[in-house]
Short mmCIF file of N, CA and C in Angstrom, two decimals:
data_model
loop_
_atom_site.label_atom_id
_atom_site.label_comp_id
_atom_site.label_asym_id
_atom_site.label_seq_id
_atom_site.Cartn_x
_atom_site.Cartn_y
_atom_site.Cartn_z
N UNK A 1349 -5.63 -28.11 39.11
CA UNK A 1349 -5.17 -26.83 38.71
C UNK A 1349 -4.39 -27.03 37.33
N UNK A 1350 -3.52 -28.04 37.27
CA UNK A 1350 -3.19 -28.14 35.76
C UNK A 1350 -4.34 -27.90 34.59
N UNK A 1351 -5.25 -28.46 34.81
CA UNK A 1351 -6.08 -28.54 33.75
C UNK A 1351 -6.84 -27.88 33.37
N UNK A 1352 -6.40 -26.45 34.16
CA UNK A 1352 -7.36 -25.66 33.86
C UNK A 1352 -6.56 -24.07 33.44
N UNK A 1353 -5.03 -24.80 33.75
CA UNK A 1353 -4.09 -23.67 32.97
C UNK A 1353 -4.33 -24.29 31.73
N UNK A 1354 -4.82 -25.92 31.19
CA UNK A 1354 -4.33 -26.08 30.16
C UNK A 1354 -5.77 -25.37 29.13
N UNK A 1355 -6.49 -25.86 29.64
CA UNK A 1355 -7.60 -24.83 29.23
C UNK A 1355 -7.47 -23.44 28.30
N UNK A 1356 -6.89 -22.69 29.29
CA UNK A 1356 -6.99 -21.25 29.32
C UNK A 1356 -5.63 -21.40 28.61
N UNK A 1357 -5.01 -21.82 28.31
CA UNK A 1357 -3.52 -22.48 27.27
C UNK A 1357 -4.25 -22.69 25.55
N UNK A 1358 -5.16 -23.89 25.58
CA UNK A 1358 -6.42 -23.72 24.36
C UNK A 1358 -6.76 -22.74 23.76
N UNK A 1359 -8.00 -22.36 25.19
CA UNK A 1359 -8.71 -21.04 24.64
C UNK A 1359 -8.01 -19.98 23.99
N UNK A 1360 -6.62 -19.61 24.52
CA UNK A 1360 -5.88 -18.69 23.75
C UNK A 1360 -5.25 -18.87 22.35
N UNK A 1361 -5.21 -19.90 22.85
CA UNK A 1361 -4.62 -20.06 21.34
C UNK A 1361 -5.38 -20.04 20.34
N UNK A 1362 -6.96 -20.98 20.49
CA UNK A 1362 -8.23 -20.77 19.73
C UNK A 1362 -8.48 -19.02 19.35
N UNK A 1363 -8.21 -18.61 20.29
CA UNK A 1363 -8.36 -17.04 20.00
C UNK A 1363 -7.72 -16.44 19.25
N UNK A 1364 -6.36 -16.44 19.42
CA UNK A 1364 -4.72 -16.44 18.25
C UNK A 1364 -5.19 -16.79 17.10
N UNK A 1365 -5.58 -17.66 17.12
CA UNK A 1365 -5.58 -18.38 15.68
C UNK A 1365 -6.65 -17.58 14.46
N UNK A 1366 -7.94 -17.89 15.56
CA UNK A 1366 -9.10 -17.29 14.78
C UNK A 1366 -9.32 -15.96 14.36
N UNK A 1367 -8.03 -15.19 15.58
CA UNK A 1367 -8.46 -13.98 14.42
C UNK A 1367 -6.84 -13.62 13.82
N UNK A 1368 -6.09 -14.58 14.55
CA UNK A 1368 -5.15 -14.34 12.56
C UNK A 1368 -6.02 -14.18 11.35
N UNK A 1369 -6.94 -15.83 11.30
CA UNK A 1369 -7.43 -15.89 10.51
C UNK A 1369 -8.82 -15.00 9.69
N UNK A 1370 -9.40 -14.06 10.70
CA UNK A 1370 -10.96 -13.59 10.52
C UNK A 1370 -9.99 -11.91 9.87
N UNK A 1371 -8.98 -11.97 10.34
CA UNK A 1371 -8.44 -10.53 9.98
C UNK A 1371 -7.08 -10.23 9.99
N UNK A 1372 -7.25 -9.63 8.13
CA UNK A 1372 -5.74 -10.15 7.86
C UNK A 1372 -5.42 -8.29 7.40
N UNK A 1373 -4.01 -8.01 8.33
CA UNK A 1373 -3.35 -6.43 7.81
C UNK A 1373 -2.00 -6.84 6.98
N UNK A 1374 -2.27 -5.65 7.04
CA UNK A 1374 -0.97 -5.78 6.19
C UNK A 1374 0.25 -4.15 6.23
N UNK A 1375 1.10 -4.07 6.00
CA UNK A 1375 2.00 -3.08 5.82
C UNK A 1375 2.14 -2.64 5.18
N UNK A 1376 2.44 -1.16 5.15
CA UNK A 1376 2.36 -0.25 3.36
C UNK A 1376 3.34 0.23 3.88
N UNK A 1377 4.57 0.32 2.58
CA UNK A 1377 5.28 1.34 2.74
C UNK A 1377 5.09 2.14 1.52
N UNK A 1378 5.75 3.69 1.58
CA UNK A 1378 5.53 3.86 -0.12
C UNK A 1378 6.54 4.30 -0.31
N UNK A 1379 7.03 4.77 -1.39
CA UNK A 1379 8.79 5.42 -1.47
C UNK A 1379 7.95 6.29 -3.57
N UNK A 1380 8.44 7.35 -3.15
CA UNK A 1380 8.43 8.30 -4.46
C UNK A 1380 10.02 8.69 -4.97
N UNK A 1381 10.04 8.24 -5.99
CA UNK A 1381 11.42 8.90 -6.43
C UNK A 1381 12.83 8.36 -5.58
N UNK A 1382 12.71 7.15 -5.05
CA UNK A 1382 13.43 5.83 -3.94
C UNK A 1382 13.74 6.61 -2.73
N UNK A 1383 12.92 7.19 -2.43
CA UNK A 1383 12.63 7.85 -1.17
C UNK A 1383 11.53 7.74 -0.25
N UNK A 1384 12.14 7.19 0.90
CA UNK A 1384 10.33 6.42 1.83
C UNK A 1384 9.96 7.80 1.80
N UNK A 1385 8.27 7.47 2.10
CA UNK A 1385 7.69 8.39 2.62
C UNK A 1385 7.58 8.05 4.41
N UNK A 1386 8.23 9.38 5.07
CA UNK A 1386 8.18 9.32 6.09
C UNK A 1386 7.05 10.34 6.44
N UNK A 1387 6.16 11.18 6.70
CA UNK A 1387 5.87 11.84 6.78
C UNK A 1387 4.24 11.50 6.53
N UNK A 1388 3.53 11.86 7.23
CA UNK A 1388 2.08 11.17 7.64
C UNK A 1388 1.27 11.83 5.77
N UNK A 1389 0.32 10.96 5.26
CA UNK A 1389 0.01 10.96 4.18
C UNK A 1389 -1.39 10.82 3.83
N UNK A 1390 -2.38 11.89 3.84
CA UNK A 1390 -4.16 11.31 3.72
C UNK A 1390 -3.98 10.39 3.17
N UNK A 1391 -4.23 8.79 2.58
CA UNK A 1391 -5.02 8.17 1.52
C UNK A 1391 -6.21 7.85 1.76
N UNK A 1392 -6.63 7.69 0.51
CA UNK A 1392 -7.91 6.96 -0.18
C UNK A 1392 -8.31 6.07 -0.65
N UNK A 1393 -9.32 5.26 -0.43
CA UNK A 1393 -9.25 4.13 -1.04
C UNK A 1393 -10.55 4.33 -0.98
N UNK A 1394 -11.48 3.62 -2.14
CA UNK A 1394 -12.34 3.96 -2.62
C UNK A 1394 -12.61 2.94 -4.42
N UNK A 1395 -14.16 1.96 -4.74
CA UNK A 1395 -14.40 1.50 -5.51
C UNK A 1395 -15.35 2.06 -5.85
N UNK A 1396 -16.25 1.11 -7.18
CA UNK A 1396 -17.58 1.75 -7.85
C UNK A 1396 -18.57 1.18 -7.06
N UNK A 1397 -18.60 -0.05 -6.27
CA UNK A 1397 -19.31 -0.94 -5.81
C UNK A 1397 -19.48 -0.85 -3.76
N UNK A 1398 -18.42 0.22 -4.15
CA UNK A 1398 -18.32 0.07 -1.42
C UNK A 1398 -18.88 1.83 -1.76
N UNK A 1399 -20.54 1.45 -0.62
CA UNK A 1399 -21.53 2.60 -0.44
C UNK A 1399 -20.03 3.65 0.19
N UNK A 1400 -19.21 3.78 0.69
CA UNK A 1400 -17.89 4.97 1.14
C UNK A 1400 -16.29 4.30 0.28
N UNK A 1401 -16.13 5.36 1.21
CA UNK A 1401 -14.11 5.60 0.87
C UNK A 1401 -13.28 5.64 2.14
N UNK A 1402 -12.37 4.53 1.84
CA UNK A 1402 -12.35 3.91 3.29
C UNK A 1402 -10.51 5.02 2.77
N UNK A 1403 -10.49 5.83 4.27
CA UNK A 1403 -9.53 7.16 4.07
C UNK A 1403 -8.34 6.60 5.83
N UNK A 1404 -7.74 6.81 5.11
CA UNK A 1404 -6.13 6.21 6.56
C UNK A 1404 -4.78 7.11 6.44
N UNK A 1405 -4.64 7.48 7.87
CA UNK A 1405 -3.50 8.32 7.07
C UNK A 1405 -2.01 7.35 7.81
N UNK A 1406 -1.29 7.52 6.54
CA UNK A 1406 0.09 7.08 6.03
C UNK A 1406 1.00 7.42 6.76
N UNK A 1407 1.90 5.67 7.43
CA UNK A 1407 3.30 6.31 8.15
C UNK A 1407 3.89 5.08 8.08
N UNK A 1408 5.10 5.17 7.57
CA UNK A 1408 6.12 3.91 7.13
C UNK A 1408 5.35 2.16 7.85
N UNK A 1409 4.86 1.64 7.31
CA UNK A 1409 4.63 0.23 8.18
C UNK A 1409 3.44 0.27 8.73
N UNK A 1410 3.22 1.77 8.85
CA UNK A 1410 1.67 1.56 9.17
C UNK A 1410 0.50 0.26 8.92
N UNK A 1411 -0.13 -0.20 9.42
CA UNK A 1411 -0.70 -1.86 9.55
C UNK A 1411 -1.97 -0.94 8.72
N UNK A 1412 -2.85 -1.88 7.90
CA UNK A 1412 -4.06 -1.22 6.94
C UNK A 1412 -4.95 -2.77 7.92
N UNK A 1413 -5.74 -2.82 8.07
CA UNK A 1413 -6.58 -3.59 8.92
C UNK A 1413 -7.58 -4.35 7.02
N UNK A 1414 -7.60 -4.76 6.17
CA UNK A 1414 -8.13 -5.17 4.99
C UNK A 1414 -9.58 -5.70 5.08
N UNK A 1415 -9.39 -6.44 6.26
CA UNK A 1415 -10.85 -6.98 6.65
C UNK A 1415 -12.00 -6.71 6.60
N UNK A 1416 -11.90 -5.29 7.70
CA UNK A 1416 -12.88 -4.46 8.15
C UNK A 1416 -13.44 -3.68 7.62
N UNK A 1417 -13.10 -3.58 5.88
CA UNK A 1417 -13.58 -2.55 4.79
C UNK A 1417 -14.36 -3.20 3.30
N UNK A 1418 -15.61 -2.52 2.98
CA UNK A 1418 -15.40 -4.30 2.06
C UNK A 1418 -14.77 -3.71 0.64
N UNK A 1419 -14.35 -1.85 0.98
CA UNK A 1419 -13.23 -1.03 -0.37
C UNK A 1419 -12.09 -2.77 -0.85
N UNK A 1420 -11.56 -2.87 0.70
CA UNK A 1420 -10.49 -4.63 -0.43
C UNK A 1420 -10.87 -5.17 -0.62
N UNK A 1421 -12.49 -5.66 -0.97
CA UNK A 1421 -12.84 -7.23 -1.58
C UNK A 1421 -12.92 -6.56 -2.71
N UNK A 1422 -12.93 -5.31 -3.45
CA UNK A 1422 -12.75 -5.68 -4.34
C UNK A 1422 -11.77 -4.50 -5.93
N UNK A 1423 -11.08 -4.41 -6.87
CA UNK A 1423 -10.17 -3.38 -7.23
C UNK A 1423 -10.44 -2.19 -7.44
N UNK A 1424 -9.62 -1.19 -6.73
CA UNK A 1424 -10.06 -0.01 -6.16
C UNK A 1424 -8.55 1.11 -6.32
N UNK A 1425 -9.24 2.38 -6.11
CA UNK A 1425 -7.98 3.39 -6.30
C UNK A 1425 -7.60 3.83 -4.52
N UNK A 1426 -6.82 4.23 -5.31
CA UNK A 1426 -5.98 4.39 -4.15
C UNK A 1426 -5.17 6.09 -4.88
N UNK A 1427 -5.70 6.93 -4.23
CA UNK A 1427 -5.82 8.39 -4.33
C UNK A 1427 -5.18 9.18 -3.32
N UNK A 1428 -3.72 10.27 -3.01
CA UNK A 1428 -3.12 11.03 -2.42
C UNK A 1428 -1.86 12.18 -2.59
N UNK A 1429 -2.25 13.12 -2.58
CA UNK A 1429 -1.48 13.99 -2.87
C UNK A 1429 -0.09 13.85 -1.43
N UNK A 1430 0.79 14.44 -2.11
CA UNK A 1430 2.65 14.37 -1.60
C UNK A 1430 3.48 15.33 -1.69
N UNK A 1431 4.21 16.02 -1.26
CA UNK A 1431 5.27 16.84 -1.56
C UNK A 1431 6.49 16.01 -1.34
N UNK A 1432 6.68 15.36 -2.21
CA UNK A 1432 8.10 14.57 -2.92
C UNK A 1432 9.16 14.53 -3.31
N UNK A 1433 9.95 16.18 -3.68
CA UNK A 1433 10.68 16.68 -4.20
C UNK A 1433 11.33 17.67 -3.25
N UNK A 1434 12.67 16.94 -2.83
CA UNK A 1434 13.16 17.41 -1.64
C UNK A 1434 13.96 19.45 -2.63
N UNK A 1435 13.94 19.20 -3.78
CA UNK A 1435 14.80 20.48 -4.74
C UNK A 1435 13.33 21.52 -4.38
N UNK A 1436 12.77 20.82 -4.67
CA UNK A 1436 11.85 22.28 -4.91
C UNK A 1436 10.10 21.13 -3.86
N UNK A 1437 10.54 21.50 -1.93
CA UNK A 1437 9.30 21.07 -1.95
C UNK A 1437 8.50 21.69 -1.30
N UNK A 1438 7.65 22.69 -1.85
CA UNK A 1438 6.58 23.88 -2.18
C UNK A 1438 6.03 22.85 -3.31
N UNK A 1439 6.34 21.70 -4.47
CA UNK A 1439 5.72 20.64 -5.36
C UNK A 1439 5.10 20.19 -4.54
N UNK A 1440 3.58 19.90 -4.84
CA UNK A 1440 2.82 18.91 -5.05
C UNK A 1440 2.46 18.28 -6.06
N UNK A 1441 2.23 16.43 -5.91
CA UNK A 1441 1.75 15.80 -7.00
C UNK A 1441 0.43 15.24 -6.26
N UNK A 1442 0.40 14.94 -7.33
CA UNK A 1442 -1.45 14.53 -6.76
C UNK A 1442 -1.42 13.44 -7.80
N UNK A 1443 -1.77 11.75 -6.89
CA UNK A 1443 -1.58 10.11 -7.19
C UNK A 1443 -2.55 9.88 -6.97
N UNK A 1444 -3.12 8.51 -8.77
CA UNK A 1444 -4.35 8.37 -8.34
C UNK A 1444 -3.95 7.24 -8.67
N UNK A 1445 -3.99 5.84 -8.69
CA UNK A 1445 -3.26 4.72 -8.81
C UNK A 1445 -4.67 3.38 -8.88
N UNK A 1446 -5.08 1.85 -9.33
CA UNK A 1446 -5.95 1.24 -9.85
C UNK A 1446 -4.70 0.92 -9.18
N UNK A 1447 -5.43 0.08 -8.77
CA UNK A 1447 -4.90 -1.15 -7.40
C UNK A 1447 -5.82 -2.72 -7.55
N UNK A 1448 -5.18 -3.33 -7.57
CA UNK A 1448 -5.18 -5.40 -7.54
C UNK A 1448 -5.99 -5.43 -6.58
N UNK A 1449 -6.98 -6.13 -6.42
CA UNK A 1449 -7.14 -6.45 -4.19
C UNK A 1449 -6.06 -7.75 -4.47
N UNK A 1450 -5.99 -8.38 -5.55
CA UNK A 1450 -4.98 -9.70 -4.80
C UNK A 1450 -3.57 -8.95 -4.29
N UNK A 1451 -3.46 -7.92 -5.09
CA UNK A 1451 -1.94 -7.03 -4.17
C UNK A 1451 -2.36 -6.46 -2.70
N UNK A 1452 -3.14 -7.15 -1.48
CA UNK A 1452 -4.12 -6.75 0.55
C UNK A 1452 -3.94 -8.90 0.55
N UNK A 1453 -3.48 -9.49 -0.59
CA UNK A 1453 -3.72 -11.06 -0.03
C UNK A 1453 -2.51 -11.77 -0.14
N UNK A 1454 -2.77 -12.28 0.99
CA UNK A 1454 -1.30 -13.49 0.84
C UNK A 1454 -0.02 -13.18 1.14
N UNK A 1455 -0.49 -11.42 1.89
CA UNK A 1455 0.90 -11.15 2.14
C UNK A 1455 0.97 -10.01 3.39
N UNK A 1456 2.00 -9.67 3.69
CA UNK A 1456 2.06 -9.47 5.42
C UNK A 1456 2.44 -8.26 4.88
N UNK A 1457 3.08 -7.99 3.42
CA UNK A 1457 3.70 -5.58 2.98
C UNK A 1457 3.30 -5.81 1.85
N UNK A 1458 3.55 -4.27 1.67
CA UNK A 1458 2.73 -4.16 0.04
C UNK A 1458 3.57 -2.91 0.09
N UNK A 1459 4.78 -2.89 -1.03
CA UNK A 1459 5.72 -1.81 -0.98
C UNK A 1459 4.83 -1.24 -2.71
N UNK A 1460 4.82 0.05 -2.52
CA UNK A 1460 5.01 0.53 -3.47
C UNK A 1460 5.71 1.38 -3.97
N UNK A 1461 5.99 1.65 -5.10
CA UNK A 1461 7.65 2.74 -5.53
C UNK A 1461 7.06 3.68 -6.78
N UNK A 1462 6.96 5.44 -6.47
CA UNK A 1462 5.78 5.92 -7.50
C UNK A 1462 7.29 6.65 -7.70
N UNK A 1463 7.26 6.89 -9.43
CA UNK A 1463 8.14 7.55 -10.04
C UNK A 1463 8.23 8.68 -10.43
N UNK A 1464 8.23 9.60 -10.29
CA UNK A 1464 7.68 10.99 -10.99
C UNK A 1464 8.33 11.80 -11.88
N UNK A 1465 8.24 11.99 -13.62
CA UNK A 1465 8.64 11.24 -14.78
C UNK A 1465 9.15 13.27 -15.23
N UNK A 1466 8.46 13.93 -14.10
CA UNK A 1466 9.14 15.19 -14.46
C UNK A 1466 10.27 15.07 -13.74
N UNK A 1467 11.46 14.45 -13.30
CA UNK A 1467 11.85 14.26 -13.06
C UNK A 1467 13.41 13.60 -13.56
N UNK A 1468 14.15 14.01 -13.86
CA UNK A 1468 15.02 13.94 -15.61
C UNK A 1468 15.33 12.59 -15.27
N UNK A 1469 15.66 11.71 -13.89
CA UNK A 1469 16.95 11.35 -14.35
C UNK A 1469 14.94 9.82 -14.40
N UNK A 1470 14.22 10.30 -14.30
CA UNK A 1470 13.76 8.92 -14.06
C UNK A 1470 12.74 8.98 -15.67
N UNK A 1471 12.89 10.01 -16.17
CA UNK A 1471 12.07 9.82 -17.80
C UNK A 1471 12.95 10.13 -18.34
N UNK A 1472 14.11 9.46 -17.95
CA UNK A 1472 15.01 8.74 -19.12
C UNK A 1472 15.13 7.07 -18.72
N UNK A 1473 14.84 6.36 -17.89
CA UNK A 1473 14.60 5.21 -17.19
C UNK A 1473 13.38 4.83 -18.04
N UNK A 1474 12.29 5.43 -17.49
CA UNK A 1474 10.83 4.57 -18.04
C UNK A 1474 10.87 4.93 -18.99
N UNK A 1475 10.07 4.34 -20.19
CA UNK A 1475 9.43 5.11 -21.30
C UNK A 1475 8.28 4.86 -21.42
N UNK A 1476 7.47 5.98 -21.94
CA UNK A 1476 6.65 7.20 -21.59
C UNK A 1476 5.13 6.47 -21.35
N UNK A 1477 5.03 7.23 -20.57
CA UNK A 1477 3.31 7.13 -19.87
C UNK A 1477 2.34 7.97 -20.51
N UNK A 1478 1.17 8.41 -20.89
CA UNK A 1478 0.56 8.97 -20.23
C UNK A 1478 0.14 10.06 -19.11
N UNK A 1479 0.60 9.00 -18.32
CA UNK A 1479 0.87 9.55 -17.08
C UNK A 1479 1.95 10.41 -16.73
N UNK A 1480 2.08 11.02 -15.72
CA UNK A 1480 3.55 12.14 -15.51
C UNK A 1480 4.06 10.96 -14.00
N UNK A 1481 4.02 9.62 -14.04
CA UNK A 1481 4.18 9.44 -12.95
C UNK A 1481 4.25 7.26 -13.32
N UNK A 1482 5.18 6.97 -13.29
CA UNK A 1482 4.73 5.16 -13.19
C UNK A 1482 4.73 4.88 -12.20
N UNK A 1483 4.36 3.68 -11.95
CA UNK A 1483 3.93 2.78 -9.70
C UNK A 1483 4.96 1.30 -10.17
N UNK A 1484 5.53 1.37 -9.46
CA UNK A 1484 6.00 -0.44 -8.78
C UNK A 1484 5.32 -0.63 -8.00
N UNK A 1485 4.76 -1.94 -8.05
CA UNK A 1485 4.42 -2.74 -6.89
C UNK A 1485 4.54 -4.27 -6.48
N UNK A 1486 5.15 -4.32 -5.10
CA UNK A 1486 6.58 -5.11 -4.52
C UNK A 1486 4.46 -5.64 -3.17
N UNK A 1487 5.02 -7.10 -3.07
CA UNK A 1487 4.77 -7.99 -2.29
C UNK A 1487 4.72 -9.25 -1.85
N UNK A 1488 5.02 -10.24 -0.80
CA UNK A 1488 5.75 -10.65 -0.32
C UNK A 1488 6.11 -11.90 -1.84
N UNK A 1489 5.08 -12.39 -2.06
CA UNK A 1489 4.84 -12.99 -3.23
C UNK A 1489 4.92 -12.20 -4.59
N UNK A 1490 4.41 -11.48 -5.00
CA UNK A 1490 4.31 -10.84 -6.33
C UNK A 1490 5.41 -9.50 -6.55
N UNK A 1491 5.92 -9.33 -7.83
CA UNK A 1491 6.60 -7.94 -8.41
C UNK A 1491 6.43 -7.71 -9.23
N UNK A 1492 5.55 -6.44 -9.30
CA UNK A 1492 5.62 -6.37 -10.59
C UNK A 1492 5.78 -4.46 -10.92
N UNK A 1493 7.01 -4.35 -11.91
CA UNK A 1493 8.15 -4.29 -12.73
C UNK A 1493 7.42 -2.99 -13.60
N UNK A 1494 7.53 -2.09 -13.47
CA UNK A 1494 7.43 -1.17 -14.35
C UNK A 1494 8.39 -0.90 -16.09
N UNK A 1495 7.17 -1.27 -17.35
CA UNK A 1495 8.03 -1.68 -18.39
C UNK A 1495 9.42 -0.23 -18.52
N UNK A 1496 10.70 -0.12 -18.67
CA UNK A 1496 11.25 0.32 -18.35
C UNK A 1496 12.26 0.42 -20.18
N UNK A 1497 12.89 1.96 -20.74
CA UNK A 1497 13.06 2.14 -22.11
C UNK A 1497 14.63 1.19 -22.08
N UNK A 1498 14.46 0.49 -23.16
CA UNK A 1498 15.88 0.06 -24.03
C UNK A 1498 16.77 0.74 -23.94
#
């Protein structure tokens, strides 16, 4: 009886460890103009070599299983539309950004901070950019900060 229970415990432990090794999930959190996006957003990940695209409905902290899609094996483009301005909630922004594949590896979370440069506060803080927004990335072992004006 004890031997049977020990075998079950070992089997479950082995199953858990193998699932953890082969399935990597990353919590994604998006901030726009220092406000967390709490509404659902349709995100689209794609790259040049994968056959298709990976469509994902964002909600704060929802996990992305990166082991189930080839898109996350190479650098990719993240594209989405969002309403982000409380002063003008009808203004739709279109975001398209390059994500390095390393951003999704060896971490349990990825925070993406977007600052729209048409907002006066952020236009003063961040140096000129050819884009209409700048992006910061933060994960458990890395923080990529956008250059700021001096």
